[in-house]
Amino acid sequence: MTAFWLTAGFSQGNIAWVENNLFLTLFMVSFTAFIPAIMGFVKQYKKKKEAIAHSITDMSLMVS
C-alpha cells in the first residue's frame, strides 16, 4: 500500500510532499485497517444511546 502512495505522488508530481510527509501517509494507510472496527463501535454506541433514551422515556411515562 505504501508503494501505491509513492506511485501516486510520483505520477502527480508530488513525490516531494509524499517523502516529506511519509509519517502522515503511512499513518493514513495503517489507519484504514481500523475503519470497520470504528464503524462497529459507533453503531453499538448509537444502539446503546437509543436504548437509554427509550428507557428514560418509559420511566417518565410510568411516573406521570
PDB file of C-alpha atoms in Angstrom, residues 1 3 8 11-13 15 18-19 22-26 30-31 34-37 39 44 51-52 56 58 61-63:
ATOM      1  CA  MET A   1       0.000   0.000   0.000  1.00  0.00           C
ATOM      2  CA  ALA A   3       4.015   1.740  -2.900  1.00  0.00           C
ATOM      3  CA  ALA A   8       0.506   8.291  -6.787  1.00  0.00           C
ATOM      4  CA  SER A  11       2.624  10.395 -11.030  1.00  0.00           C
ATOM      5  CA  GLN A  12       1.079  13.604  -9.691  1.00  0.00           C
ATOM      6  CA  GLY A  13       4.459  15.287  -9.343  1.00  0.00           C
ATOM      7  CA  ILE A  15       6.769  12.907  -4.640  1.00  0.00           C
ATOM      8  CA  VAL A  18       4.961  12.253  -0.011  1.00  0.00           C
ATOM      9  CA  GLU A  19       8.594  11.999   1.085  1.00  0.00           C
ATOM     10  CA  LEU A  22       5.943   9.999   4.949  1.00  0.00           C
ATOM     11  CA  PHE A  23       4.820   9.579   8.560  1.00  0.00           C
ATOM     12  CA  LEU A  24       1.424  11.047   7.689  1.00  0.00           C
ATOM     13  CA  THR A  25       0.974   8.896   4.593  1.00  0.00           C
ATOM     14  CA  LEU A  26       1.972   5.731   6.455  1.00  0.00           C
ATOM     15  CA  SER A  30      -2.349   1.920   8.506  1.00  0.00           C
ATOM     16  CA  PHE A  31      -5.426   3.693   9.905  1.00  0.00           C
ATOM     17  CA  PHE A  34      -9.298   0.266  11.857  1.00  0.00           C
ATOM     18  CA  ILE A  35     -12.237   1.740   9.929  1.00  0.00           C
ATOM     19  CA  PRO A  36     -14.500  -1.363  10.229  1.00  0.00           C
ATOM     20  CA  ALA A  37     -13.844  -1.558  13.971  1.00  0.00           C
ATOM     21  CA  MET A  39     -17.830   1.822  12.414  1.00  0.00           C
ATOM     22  CA  GLN A  44     -23.018  -0.110  19.137  1.00  0.00           C
ATOM     23  CA  ALA A  51     -31.893   2.146  24.418  1.00  0.00           C
ATOM     24  CA  ILE A  52     -31.080   4.545  27.251  1.00  0.00           C
ATOM     25  CA  ILE A  56     -35.789   7.168  30.264  1.00  0.00           C
ATOM     26  CA  ASP A  58     -40.609   4.775  29.566  1.00  0.00           C
ATOM     27  CA  LEU A  61     -44.340   7.800  31.404  1.00  0.00           C
ATOM     28  CA  MET A  62     -44.626   5.474  34.408  1.00  0.00           C
ATOM     29  CA  VAL A  63     -44.071   8.354  36.846  1.00  0.00           C
TER      30      VAL A  63
END
